[in-house]
PDB file of C-alpha atoms in Angstrom:
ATOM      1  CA  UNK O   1     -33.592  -1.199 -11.935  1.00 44.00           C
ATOM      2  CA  UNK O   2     -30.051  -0.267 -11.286  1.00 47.00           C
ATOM      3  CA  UNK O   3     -28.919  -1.228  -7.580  1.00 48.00           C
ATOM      4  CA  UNK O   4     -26.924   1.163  -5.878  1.00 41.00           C
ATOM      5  CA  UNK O   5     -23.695   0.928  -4.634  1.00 44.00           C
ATOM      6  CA  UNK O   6     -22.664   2.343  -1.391  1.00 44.00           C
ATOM      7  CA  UNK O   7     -19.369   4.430  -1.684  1.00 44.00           C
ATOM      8  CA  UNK O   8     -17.295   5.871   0.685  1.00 47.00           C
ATOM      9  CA  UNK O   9     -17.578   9.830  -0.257  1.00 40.00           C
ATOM     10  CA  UNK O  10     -14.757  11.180   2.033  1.00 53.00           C
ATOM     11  CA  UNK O  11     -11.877   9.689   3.475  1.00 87.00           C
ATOM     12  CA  UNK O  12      -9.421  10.381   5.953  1.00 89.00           C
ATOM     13  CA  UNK O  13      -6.756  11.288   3.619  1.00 90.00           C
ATOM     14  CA  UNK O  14      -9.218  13.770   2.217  1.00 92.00           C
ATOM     15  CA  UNK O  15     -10.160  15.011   5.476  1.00 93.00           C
ATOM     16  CA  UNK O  16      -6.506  15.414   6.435  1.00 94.00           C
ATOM     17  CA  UNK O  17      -5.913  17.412   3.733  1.00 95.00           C
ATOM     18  CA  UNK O  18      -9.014  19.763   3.546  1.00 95.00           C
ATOM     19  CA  UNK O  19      -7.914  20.865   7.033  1.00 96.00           C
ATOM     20  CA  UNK O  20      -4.347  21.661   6.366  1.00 97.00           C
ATOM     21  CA  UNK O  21      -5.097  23.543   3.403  1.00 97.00           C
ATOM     22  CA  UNK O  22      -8.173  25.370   5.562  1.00 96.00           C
ATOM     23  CA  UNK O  23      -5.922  26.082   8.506  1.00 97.00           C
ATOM     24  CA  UNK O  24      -2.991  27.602   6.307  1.00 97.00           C
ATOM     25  CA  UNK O  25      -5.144  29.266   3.754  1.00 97.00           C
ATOM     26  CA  UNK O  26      -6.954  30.697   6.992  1.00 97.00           C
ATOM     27  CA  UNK O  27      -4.070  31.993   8.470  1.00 97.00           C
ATOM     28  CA  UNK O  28      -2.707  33.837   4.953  1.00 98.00           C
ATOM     29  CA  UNK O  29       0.506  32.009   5.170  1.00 98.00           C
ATOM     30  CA  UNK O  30       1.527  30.909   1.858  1.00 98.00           C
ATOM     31  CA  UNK O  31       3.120  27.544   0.514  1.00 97.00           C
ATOM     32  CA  UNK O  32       6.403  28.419   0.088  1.00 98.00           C
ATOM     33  CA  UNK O  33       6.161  30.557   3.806  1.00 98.00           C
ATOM     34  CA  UNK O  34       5.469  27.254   5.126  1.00 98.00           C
ATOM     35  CA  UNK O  35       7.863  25.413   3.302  1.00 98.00           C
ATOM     36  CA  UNK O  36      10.546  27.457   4.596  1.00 98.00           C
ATOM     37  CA  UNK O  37       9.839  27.505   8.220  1.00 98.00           C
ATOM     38  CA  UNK O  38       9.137  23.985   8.685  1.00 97.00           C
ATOM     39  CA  UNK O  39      12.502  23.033   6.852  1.00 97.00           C
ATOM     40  CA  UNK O  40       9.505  20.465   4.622  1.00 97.00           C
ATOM     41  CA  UNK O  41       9.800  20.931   0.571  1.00 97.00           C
ATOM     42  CA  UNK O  42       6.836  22.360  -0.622  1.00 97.00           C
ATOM     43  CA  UNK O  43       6.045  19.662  -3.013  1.00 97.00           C
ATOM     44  CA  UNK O  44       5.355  17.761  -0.246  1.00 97.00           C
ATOM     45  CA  UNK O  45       3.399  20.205   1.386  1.00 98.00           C
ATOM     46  CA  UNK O  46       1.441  20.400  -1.320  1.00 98.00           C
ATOM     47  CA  UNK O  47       0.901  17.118  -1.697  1.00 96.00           C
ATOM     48  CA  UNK O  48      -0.775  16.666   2.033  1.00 96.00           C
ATOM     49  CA  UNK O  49      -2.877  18.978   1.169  1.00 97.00           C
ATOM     50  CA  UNK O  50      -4.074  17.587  -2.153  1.00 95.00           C
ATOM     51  CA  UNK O  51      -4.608  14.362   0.188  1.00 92.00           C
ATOM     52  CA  UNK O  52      -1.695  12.925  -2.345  1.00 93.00           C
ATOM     53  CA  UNK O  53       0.179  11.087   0.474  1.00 90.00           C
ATOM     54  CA  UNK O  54       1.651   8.646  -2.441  1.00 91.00           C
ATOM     55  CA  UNK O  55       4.277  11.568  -3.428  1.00 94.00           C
ATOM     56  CA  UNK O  56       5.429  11.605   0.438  1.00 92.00           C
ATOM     57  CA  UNK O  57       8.662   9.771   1.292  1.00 92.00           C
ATOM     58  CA  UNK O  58       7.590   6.137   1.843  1.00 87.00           C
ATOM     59  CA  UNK O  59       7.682   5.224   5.842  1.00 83.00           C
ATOM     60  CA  UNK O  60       7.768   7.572   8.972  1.00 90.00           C
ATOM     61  CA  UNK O  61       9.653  10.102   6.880  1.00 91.00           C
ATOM     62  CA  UNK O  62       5.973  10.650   5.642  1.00 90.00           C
ATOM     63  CA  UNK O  63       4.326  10.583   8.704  1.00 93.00           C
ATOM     64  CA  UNK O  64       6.973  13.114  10.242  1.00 95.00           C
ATOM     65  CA  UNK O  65       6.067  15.513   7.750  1.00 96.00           C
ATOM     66  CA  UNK O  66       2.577  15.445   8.711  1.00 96.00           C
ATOM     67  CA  UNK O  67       2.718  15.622  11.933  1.00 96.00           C
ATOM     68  CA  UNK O  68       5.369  18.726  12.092  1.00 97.00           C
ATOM     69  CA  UNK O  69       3.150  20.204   9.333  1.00 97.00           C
ATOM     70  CA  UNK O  70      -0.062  20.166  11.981  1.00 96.00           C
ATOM     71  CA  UNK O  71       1.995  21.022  14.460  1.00 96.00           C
ATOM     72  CA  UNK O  72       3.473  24.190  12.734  1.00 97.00           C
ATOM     73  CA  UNK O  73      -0.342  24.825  11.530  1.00 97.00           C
ATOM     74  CA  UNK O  74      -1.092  24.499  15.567  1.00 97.00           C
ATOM     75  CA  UNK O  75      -3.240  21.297  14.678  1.00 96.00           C
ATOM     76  CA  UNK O  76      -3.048  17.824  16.400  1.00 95.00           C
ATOM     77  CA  UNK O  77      -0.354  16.393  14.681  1.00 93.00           C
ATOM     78  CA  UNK O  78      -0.535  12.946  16.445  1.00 93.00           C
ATOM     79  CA  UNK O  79      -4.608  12.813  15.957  1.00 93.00           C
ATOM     80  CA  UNK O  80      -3.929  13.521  12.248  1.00 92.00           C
ATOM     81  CA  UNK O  81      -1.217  10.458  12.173  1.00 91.00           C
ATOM     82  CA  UNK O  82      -3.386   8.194  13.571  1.00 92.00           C
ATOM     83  CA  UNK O  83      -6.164   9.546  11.365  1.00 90.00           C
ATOM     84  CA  UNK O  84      -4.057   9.010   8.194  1.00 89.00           C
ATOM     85  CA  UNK O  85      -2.896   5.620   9.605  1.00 87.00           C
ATOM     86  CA  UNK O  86      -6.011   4.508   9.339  1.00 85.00           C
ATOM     87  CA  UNK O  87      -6.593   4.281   5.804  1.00 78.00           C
ATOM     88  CA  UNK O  88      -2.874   3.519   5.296  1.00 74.00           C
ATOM     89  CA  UNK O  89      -3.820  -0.091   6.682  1.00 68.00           C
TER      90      UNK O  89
END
């Protein structure tokens, strides 16, 4: 008998990103729409919200994006930091 290994299914990166892409997919604003008003390249818009926070700049460049991303989606951009801090540690 095999035993079974318990795996985490969902993170908070994924999380993170599920809801950006919901929020902005919800509100019919595309990508590049985004992109241009928050002033954030939309590769790395795309990135948090393929929960690909490796391709972010490294530091609180990253976490700025986020959080002025959430804020621009009207989400809690400090909730999400912490959120994404999390599994950063």
């Amino acid at each position: 008998m095999n035993a079974f290994t318990k795996n985490k299914i969902s993170n908070n990166y994924e999380l993170i990103a599920r809801e950006l892409k919901r929020v902005r997919t919800g509100a019919k604003i595309s990508l590049a729409k985004a992109a241009k008003d928050t002033g954030i390249g939309e590769r790395y818009l795309a990135a948090l919200e393929s929960g690909r926070f490796d391709r972010l700049p490294e530091g609180v460049y990253g976490k700025n994006f986020l959080k002025q991303y959430a804020l621009y989606l009207k989400l809690d951009g400090p909730a999400l930091v912490r959120l994404y801090e999390e599994d950063a540690a």
